[in-house]
Amino acid sequence: MDLLLPALCFFLGAFTQGLTGFGSAMIPVALLPLVWPVPQAVGVVTVFCVVLNAWFAWSLRADADRGEVGGMAIAGALATPLGLLFLRSYPSSTLLGALGAVLVVSSVLGLARPRLEPRALHRGWGLLAGGAAGALSGAFNTAGPPMLVYASLRGWGPAAFRANLQTFFLVTSCAACVGFVQAGIVNADTLRWNLLLAPAFALGGLA
């Protein structure tokens, strides 16, 4: 079980992101605290997210709108240290409570998203969404919820939706990874888990 549950989590996370454009962090971070401390889960997830986001961002680069993503990505990268500060400053019980709140809100937004009507939302709102997503990325590497709402209200088509999200997530996951390495959250132990679980993660992304 020590290996089976993490392998299943990462397979499902990579599969979901390949299918929808998000989910490679949300699913493992939701389930792995059942068996791992939150920082360990975040450390292992982060390295996988950098690899997967780079792969998908490159594959979908022709559909990405760099003008749309650029400002959001900068805001996300600048806000990432705020999330990292939260992760380092509070005990496990607080982290689990905050993570639970993030997951509940993201689930509600996921249920509401099909009913959100695209609006003429100004691109400037992307800076706020990007900043919020960057802070969540720094705390739990779960940048998805704010970006899903923003993308829905901007009315991105399916191709642009997936491509823009991959580009944004690549920037925030790289920024988070740098911070996590410096903080010791990504370390020799988490990298060992990355090696052990890489086959399950790769199979999920390919599927």
PDB file of C-alpha atoms in Angstrom:
ATOM      1  CA  MET A   1       0.000   0.000   0.000  1.00  0.00           C
ATOM      2  CA  ASP A   2       2.919   2.345   0.609  1.00  0.00           C
ATOM      3  CA  LEU A   3       3.632   2.236  -3.129  1.00  0.00           C
ATOM      4  CA  LEU A   4       0.242   1.314  -4.603  1.00  0.00           C
ATOM      5  CA  LEU A   5      -1.756   4.336  -3.413  1.00  0.00           C
ATOM      6  CA  PRO A   6       0.851   6.923  -4.535  1.00  0.00           C
ATOM      7  CA  ALA A   7       1.222   5.141  -7.896  1.00  0.00           C
ATOM      8  CA  LEU A   8      -2.544   5.203  -8.422  1.00  0.00           C
ATOM      9  CA  CYS A   9      -2.720   8.880  -7.402  1.00  0.00           C
ATOM     10  CA  PHE A  10      -0.040   9.940  -9.854  1.00  0.00           C
ATOM     11  CA  PHE A  11      -1.436   7.828 -12.675  1.00  0.00           C
ATOM     12  CA  LEU A  12      -4.875   9.401 -12.239  1.00  0.00           C
ATOM     13  CA  GLY A  13      -3.434  12.898 -11.867  1.00  0.00           C
ATOM     14  CA  ALA A  14      -1.374  12.691 -15.060  1.00  0.00           C
ATOM     15  CA  PHE A  15      -4.249  11.064 -16.942  1.00  0.00           C
ATOM     16  CA  THR A  16      -6.656  13.816 -15.859  1.00  0.00           C
ATOM     17  CA  GLN A  17      -4.280  16.604 -16.847  1.00  0.00           C
ATOM     18  CA  GLY A  18      -3.678  15.069 -20.247  1.00  0.00           C
ATOM     19  CA  LEU A  19      -7.424  14.863 -20.780  1.00  0.00           C
ATOM     20  CA  THR A  20      -8.586  18.210 -19.381  1.00  0.00           C
ATOM     21  CA  GLY A  21      -5.533  20.457 -18.960  1.00  0.00           C
ATOM     22  CA  PHE A  22      -5.413  20.326 -15.153  1.00  0.00           C
ATOM     23  CA  GLY A  23      -5.410  17.841 -12.284  1.00  0.00           C
ATOM     24  CA  SER A  24      -1.881  16.432 -12.067  1.00  0.00           C
ATOM     25  CA  ALA A  25      -1.383  18.096  -8.672  1.00  0.00           C
ATOM     26  CA  MET A  26      -4.938  18.318  -7.365  1.00  0.00           C
ATOM     27  CA  ILE A  27      -5.619  14.568  -7.283  1.00  0.00           C
ATOM     28  CA  PRO A  28      -2.351  13.451  -5.613  1.00  0.00           C
ATOM     29  CA  VAL A  29      -2.356  16.346  -3.135  1.00  0.00           C
ATOM     30  CA  ALA A  30      -5.942  15.495  -2.196  1.00  0.00           C
ATOM     31  CA  LEU A  31      -5.194  11.822  -1.447  1.00  0.00           C
ATOM     32  CA  LEU A  32      -1.538  11.493  -0.474  1.00  0.00           C
ATOM     33  CA  PRO A  33      -1.935  13.191   2.954  1.00  0.00           C
ATOM     34  CA  LEU A  34      -3.699   9.948   3.927  1.00  0.00           C
ATOM     35  CA  VAL A  35      -0.250   8.314   4.007  1.00  0.00           C
ATOM     36  CA  TRP A  36       2.316  11.148   3.717  1.00  0.00           C
ATOM     37  CA  PRO A  37       2.909  14.512   5.431  1.00  0.00           C
ATOM     38  CA  VAL A  38       1.656  17.424   3.324  1.00  0.00           C
ATOM     39  CA  PRO A  39       5.172  18.821   2.577  1.00  0.00           C
ATOM     40  CA  GLN A  40       6.332  15.415   1.312  1.00  0.00           C
ATOM     41  CA  ALA A  41       3.308  15.099  -0.959  1.00  0.00           C
ATOM     42  CA  VAL A  42       3.868  18.619  -2.294  1.00  0.00           C
ATOM     43  CA  GLY A  43       7.576  17.970  -2.884  1.00  0.00           C
ATOM     44  CA  VAL A  44       6.986  14.829  -4.953  1.00  0.00           C
ATOM     45  CA  VAL A  45       4.088  16.396  -6.860  1.00  0.00           C
ATOM     46  CA  THR A  46       6.116  19.479  -7.758  1.00  0.00           C
ATOM     47  CA  VAL A  47       8.847  17.681  -9.696  1.00  0.00           C
ATOM     48  CA  PHE A  48       6.295  15.653 -11.639  1.00  0.00           C
ATOM     49  CA  CYS A  49       4.296  18.793 -12.422  1.00  0.00           C
ATOM     50  CA  VAL A  50       7.322  20.572 -13.890  1.00  0.00           C
ATOM     51  CA  VAL A  51       7.988  17.629 -16.206  1.00  0.00           C
ATOM     52  CA  LEU A  52       4.365  17.108 -17.243  1.00  0.00           C
ATOM     53  CA  ASN A  53       3.613  20.800 -17.746  1.00  0.00           C
ATOM     54  CA  ALA A  54       6.740  21.210 -19.865  1.00  0.00           C
ATOM     55  CA  TRP A  55       5.735  18.223 -21.979  1.00  0.00           C
ATOM     56  CA  PHE A  56       2.175  19.401 -22.537  1.00  0.00           C
ATOM     57  CA  ALA A  57       3.117  23.082 -22.961  1.00  0.00           C
ATOM     58  CA  TRP A  58       5.530  22.101 -25.737  1.00  0.00           C
ATOM     59  CA  SER A  59       3.028  19.756 -27.371  1.00  0.00           C
ATOM     60  CA  LEU A  60       0.249  22.384 -27.341  1.00  0.00           C
ATOM     61  CA  ARG A  61       2.386  25.472 -27.979  1.00  0.00           C
ATOM     62  CA  ALA A  62       0.707  26.234 -31.311  1.00  0.00           C
ATOM     63  CA  ASP A  63      -2.629  26.863 -29.541  1.00  0.00           C
ATOM     64  CA  ALA A  64      -1.268  28.996 -26.689  1.00  0.00           C
ATOM     65  CA  ASP A  65      -1.997  32.727 -26.578  1.00  0.00           C
ATOM     66  CA  ARG A  66       1.188  34.174 -25.114  1.00  0.00           C
ATOM     67  CA  GLY A  67      -0.311  37.644 -24.827  1.00  0.00           C
ATOM     68  CA  GLU A  68      -3.108  36.186 -22.730  1.00  0.00           C
ATOM     69  CA  VAL A  69      -0.846  34.121 -20.500  1.00  0.00           C
ATOM     70  CA  GLY A  70       2.161  36.418 -20.071  1.00  0.00           C
ATOM     71  CA  GLY A  71       0.846  38.807 -17.417  1.00  0.00           C
ATOM     72  CA  MET A  72      -0.876  36.029 -15.489  1.00  0.00           C
ATOM     73  CA  ALA A  73       2.289  33.953 -15.438  1.00  0.00           C
ATOM     74  CA  ILE A  74       4.376  36.858 -14.095  1.00  0.00           C
ATOM     75  CA  ALA A  75       1.782  37.540 -11.372  1.00  0.00           C
ATOM     76  CA  GLY A  76       1.720  33.844 -10.509  1.00  0.00           C
ATOM     77  CA  ALA A  77       5.496  33.570 -10.241  1.00  0.00           C
ATOM     78  CA  LEU A  78       5.695  36.671  -8.023  1.00  0.00           C
ATOM     79  CA  ALA A  79       2.957  35.375  -5.689  1.00  0.00           C
ATOM     80  CA  THR A  80       4.420  31.872  -5.324  1.00  0.00           C
ATOM     81  CA  PRO A  81       6.700  32.809  -2.366  1.00  0.00           C
ATOM     82  CA  LEU A  82       3.615  33.831  -0.347  1.00  0.00           C
ATOM     83  CA  GLY A  83       2.262  30.302  -0.572  1.00  0.00           C
ATOM     84  CA  LEU A  84       5.642  28.831   0.290  1.00  0.00           C
ATOM     85  CA  LEU A  85       5.800  31.045   3.380  1.00  0.00           C
ATOM     86  CA  PHE A  86       2.420  29.662   4.466  1.00  0.00           C
ATOM     87  CA  LEU A  87       3.569  26.071   3.915  1.00  0.00           C
ATOM     88  CA  ARG A  88       6.684  26.602   6.034  1.00  0.00           C
ATOM     89  CA  SER A  89       5.029  28.604   8.806  1.00  0.00           C
ATOM     90  CA  TYR A  90       2.144  26.427  10.004  1.00  0.00           C
ATOM     91  CA  PRO A  91       1.809  22.952  11.584  1.00  0.00           C
ATOM     92  CA  SER A  92       0.437  19.916   9.777  1.00  0.00           C
ATOM     93  CA  SER A  93      -3.055  20.292  11.254  1.00  0.00           C
ATOM     94  CA  THR A  94      -3.385  23.818   9.865  1.00  0.00           C
ATOM     95  CA  LEU A  95      -1.988  22.758   6.506  1.00  0.00           C
ATOM     96  CA  LEU A  96      -4.483  19.893   6.265  1.00  0.00           C
ATOM     97  CA  GLY A  97      -7.364  22.217   7.145  1.00  0.00           C
ATOM     98  CA  ALA A  98      -6.274  24.783   4.561  1.00  0.00           C
ATOM     99  CA  LEU A  99      -5.766  22.067   1.955  1.00  0.00           C
ATOM    100  CA  GLY A 100      -9.232  20.703   2.703  1.00  0.00           C
ATOM    101  CA  ALA A 101     -10.739  24.156   2.205  1.00  0.00           C
ATOM    102  CA  VAL A 102      -8.950  24.543  -1.138  1.00  0.00           C
ATOM    103  CA  LEU A 103     -10.229  21.154  -2.295  1.00  0.00           C
ATOM    104  CA  VAL A 104     -13.824  21.883  -1.255  1.00  0.00           C
ATOM    105  CA  VAL A 105     -13.802  25.242  -3.038  1.00  0.00           C
ATOM    106  CA  SER A 106     -12.236  23.724  -6.159  1.00  0.00           C
ATOM    107  CA  SER A 107     -14.862  20.969  -6.184  1.00  0.00           C
ATOM    108  CA  VAL A 108     -17.687  23.498  -5.950  1.00  0.00           C
ATOM    109  CA  LEU A 109     -16.126  25.541  -8.746  1.00  0.00           C
ATOM    110  CA  GLY A 110     -15.719  22.393 -10.822  1.00  0.00           C
ATOM    111  CA  LEU A 111     -19.421  21.629 -10.453  1.00  0.00           C
ATOM    112  CA  ALA A 112     -20.356  25.213 -11.290  1.00  0.00           C
ATOM    113  CA  ARG A 113     -17.992  25.600 -14.251  1.00  0.00           C
ATOM    114  CA  PRO A 114     -20.273  24.013 -16.889  1.00  0.00           C
ATOM    115  CA  ARG A 115     -22.950  26.567 -15.945  1.00  0.00           C
ATOM    116  CA  LEU A 116     -20.662  29.599 -16.017  1.00  0.00           C
ATOM    117  CA  GLU A 117     -21.541  31.734 -19.023  1.00  0.00           C
ATOM    118  CA  PRO A 118     -18.553  33.308 -20.817  1.00  0.00           C
ATOM    119  CA  ARG A 119     -18.494  37.073 -20.313  1.00  0.00           C
ATOM    120  CA  ALA A 120     -16.547  39.978 -21.707  1.00  0.00           C
ATOM    121  CA  LEU A 121     -14.163  39.724 -18.768  1.00  0.00           C
ATOM    122  CA  HIS A 122     -11.301  42.183 -18.980  1.00  0.00           C
ATOM    123  CA  ARG A 123      -7.895  40.588 -19.374  1.00  0.00           C
ATOM    124  CA  GLY A 124      -6.699  42.553 -16.358  1.00  0.00           C
ATOM    125  CA  TRP A 125      -8.600  40.156 -14.106  1.00  0.00           C
ATOM    126  CA  GLY A 126      -6.048  37.572 -15.200  1.00  0.00           C
ATOM    127  CA  LEU A 127      -3.459  39.268 -12.978  1.00  0.00           C
ATOM    128  CA  LEU A 128      -5.642  38.645  -9.920  1.00  0.00           C
ATOM    129  CA  ALA A 129      -6.371  35.069 -10.975  1.00  0.00           C
ATOM    130  CA  GLY A 130      -2.697  34.471 -11.716  1.00  0.00           C
ATOM    131  CA  GLY A 131      -1.613  35.869  -8.350  1.00  0.00           C
ATOM    132  CA  ALA A 132      -4.112  33.726  -6.460  1.00  0.00           C
ATOM    133  CA  ALA A 133      -3.079  30.661  -8.456  1.00  0.00           C
ATOM    134  CA  GLY A 134       0.600  31.376  -7.802  1.00  0.00           C
ATOM    135  CA  ALA A 135       0.021  31.614  -4.056  1.00  0.00           C
ATOM    136  CA  LEU A 136      -1.806  28.266  -4.113  1.00  0.00           C
ATOM    137  CA  SER A 137       1.012  26.808  -6.172  1.00  0.00           C
ATOM    138  CA  GLY A 138       3.548  27.918  -3.581  1.00  0.00           C
ATOM    139  CA  ALA A 139       1.506  26.402  -0.762  1.00  0.00           C
ATOM    140  CA  PHE A 140       0.263  23.125  -2.275  1.00  0.00           C
ATOM    141  CA  ASN A 141       1.147  23.246  -6.000  1.00  0.00           C
ATOM    142  CA  THR A 142      -2.596  23.408  -6.727  1.00  0.00           C
ATOM    143  CA  ALA A 143      -2.861  26.448  -8.972  1.00  0.00           C
ATOM    144  CA  GLY A 144      -5.946  25.209 -10.811  1.00  0.00           C
ATOM    145  CA  PRO A 145      -9.070  26.641  -9.116  1.00  0.00           C
ATOM    146  CA  PRO A 146      -8.583  30.391  -9.801  1.00  0.00           C
ATOM    147  CA  MET A 147      -7.440  29.682 -13.344  1.00  0.00           C
ATOM    148  CA  LEU A 148     -10.433  27.480 -14.115  1.00  0.00           C
ATOM    149  CA  VAL A 149     -12.869  30.220 -13.120  1.00  0.00           C
ATOM    150  CA  TYR A 150     -10.976  32.871 -15.066  1.00  0.00           C
ATOM    151  CA  ALA A 151     -10.626  30.696 -18.167  1.00  0.00           C
ATOM    152  CA  SER A 152     -14.334  29.853 -18.092  1.00  0.00           C
ATOM    153  CA  LEU A 153     -15.361  33.500 -17.837  1.00  0.00           C
ATOM    154  CA  ARG A 154     -12.932  34.520 -20.558  1.00  0.00           C
ATOM    155  CA  GLY A 155     -14.536  31.945 -22.850  1.00  0.00           C
ATOM    156  CA  TRP A 156     -11.378  30.232 -24.074  1.00  0.00           C
ATOM    157  CA  GLY A 157     -12.068  27.490 -26.604  1.00  0.00           C
ATOM    158  CA  PRO A 158     -11.055  23.901 -25.801  1.00  0.00           C
ATOM    159  CA  ALA A 159      -7.669  24.074 -27.544  1.00  0.00           C
ATOM    160  CA  ALA A 160      -6.716  27.449 -26.064  1.00  0.00           C
ATOM    161  CA  PHE A 161      -8.010  26.345 -22.652  1.00  0.00           C
ATOM    162  CA  ARG A 162      -5.630  23.405 -22.467  1.00  0.00           C
ATOM    163  CA  ALA A 163      -2.663  25.166 -24.066  1.00  0.00           C
ATOM    164  CA  ASN A 164      -2.919  28.380 -22.016  1.00  0.00           C
ATOM    165  CA  LEU A 165      -3.270  26.451 -18.770  1.00  0.00           C
ATOM    166  CA  GLN A 166      -0.216  24.295 -19.508  1.00  0.00           C
ATOM    167  CA  THR A 167       1.882  27.374 -20.247  1.00  0.00           C
ATOM    168  CA  PHE A 168       0.742  29.096 -17.065  1.00  0.00           C
ATOM    169  CA  PHE A 169       1.193  26.004 -14.916  1.00  0.00           C
ATOM    170  CA  LEU A 170       4.692  25.479 -16.304  1.00  0.00           C
ATOM    171  CA  VAL A 171       5.770  28.918 -15.052  1.00  0.00           C
ATOM    172  CA  THR A 172       4.193  28.577 -11.605  1.00  0.00           C
ATOM    173  CA  SER A 173       5.366  24.994 -11.077  1.00  0.00           C
ATOM    174  CA  CYS A 174       8.944  25.991 -11.978  1.00  0.00           C
ATOM    175  CA  ALA A 175       8.780  28.946  -9.576  1.00  0.00           C
ATOM    176  CA  ALA A 176       7.385  26.688  -6.858  1.00  0.00           C
ATOM    177  CA  CYS A 177      10.034  24.041  -7.493  1.00  0.00           C
ATOM    178  CA  VAL A 178      12.858  26.560  -7.046  1.00  0.00           C
ATOM    179  CA  GLY A 179      11.385  27.657  -3.726  1.00  0.00           C
ATOM    180  CA  PHE A 180      10.770  24.101  -2.559  1.00  0.00           C
ATOM    181  CA  VAL A 181      14.358  23.086  -3.341  1.00  0.00           C
ATOM    182  CA  GLN A 182      15.681  26.042  -1.353  1.00  0.00           C
ATOM    183  CA  ALA A 183      13.335  25.201   1.540  1.00  0.00           C
ATOM    184  CA  GLY A 184      14.316  21.516   1.549  1.00  0.00           C
ATOM    185  CA  ILE A 185      10.791  20.358   0.634  1.00  0.00           C
ATOM    186  CA  VAL A 186      12.148  18.857  -2.580  1.00  0.00           C
ATOM    187  CA  ASN A 187      14.980  16.704  -1.278  1.00  0.00           C
ATOM    188  CA  ALA A 188      16.726  13.368  -1.745  1.00  0.00           C
ATOM    189  CA  ASP A 189      13.820  11.439  -0.211  1.00  0.00           C
ATOM    190  CA  THR A 190      11.157  13.058  -2.397  1.00  0.00           C
ATOM    191  CA  LEU A 191      13.317  12.574  -5.491  1.00  0.00           C
ATOM    192  CA  ARG A 192      13.615   8.866  -4.633  1.00  0.00           C
ATOM    193  CA  TRP A 193       9.810   8.694  -4.684  1.00  0.00           C
ATOM    194  CA  ASN A 194       9.822  10.499  -8.031  1.00  0.00           C
ATOM    195  CA  LEU A 195      12.027   7.751  -9.466  1.00  0.00           C
ATOM    196  CA  LEU A 196       9.877   4.975  -8.002  1.00  0.00           C
ATOM    197  CA  LEU A 197       6.617   6.488  -9.242  1.00  0.00           C
ATOM    198  CA  ALA A 198       7.789   7.785 -12.625  1.00  0.00           C
ATOM    199  CA  PRO A 199       6.408   4.790 -14.594  1.00  0.00           C
ATOM    200  CA  ALA A 200       2.877   5.246 -13.203  1.00  0.00           C
ATOM    201  CA  PHE A 201       3.006   8.989 -13.877  1.00  0.00           C
ATOM    202  CA  ALA A 202       4.307   8.551 -17.432  1.00  0.00           C
ATOM    203  CA  LEU A 203       1.662   5.953 -18.231  1.00  0.00           C
ATOM    204  CA  GLY A 204      -1.072   8.276 -16.996  1.00  0.00           C
ATOM    205  CA  GLY A 205       0.140  11.155 -19.136  1.00  0.00           C
ATOM    206  CA  LEU A 206       0.473   8.982 -22.221  1.00  0.00           C
ATOM    207  CA  ALA A 207      -2.980   7.495 -21.693  1.00  0.00           C
TER     208      ALA A 207
END
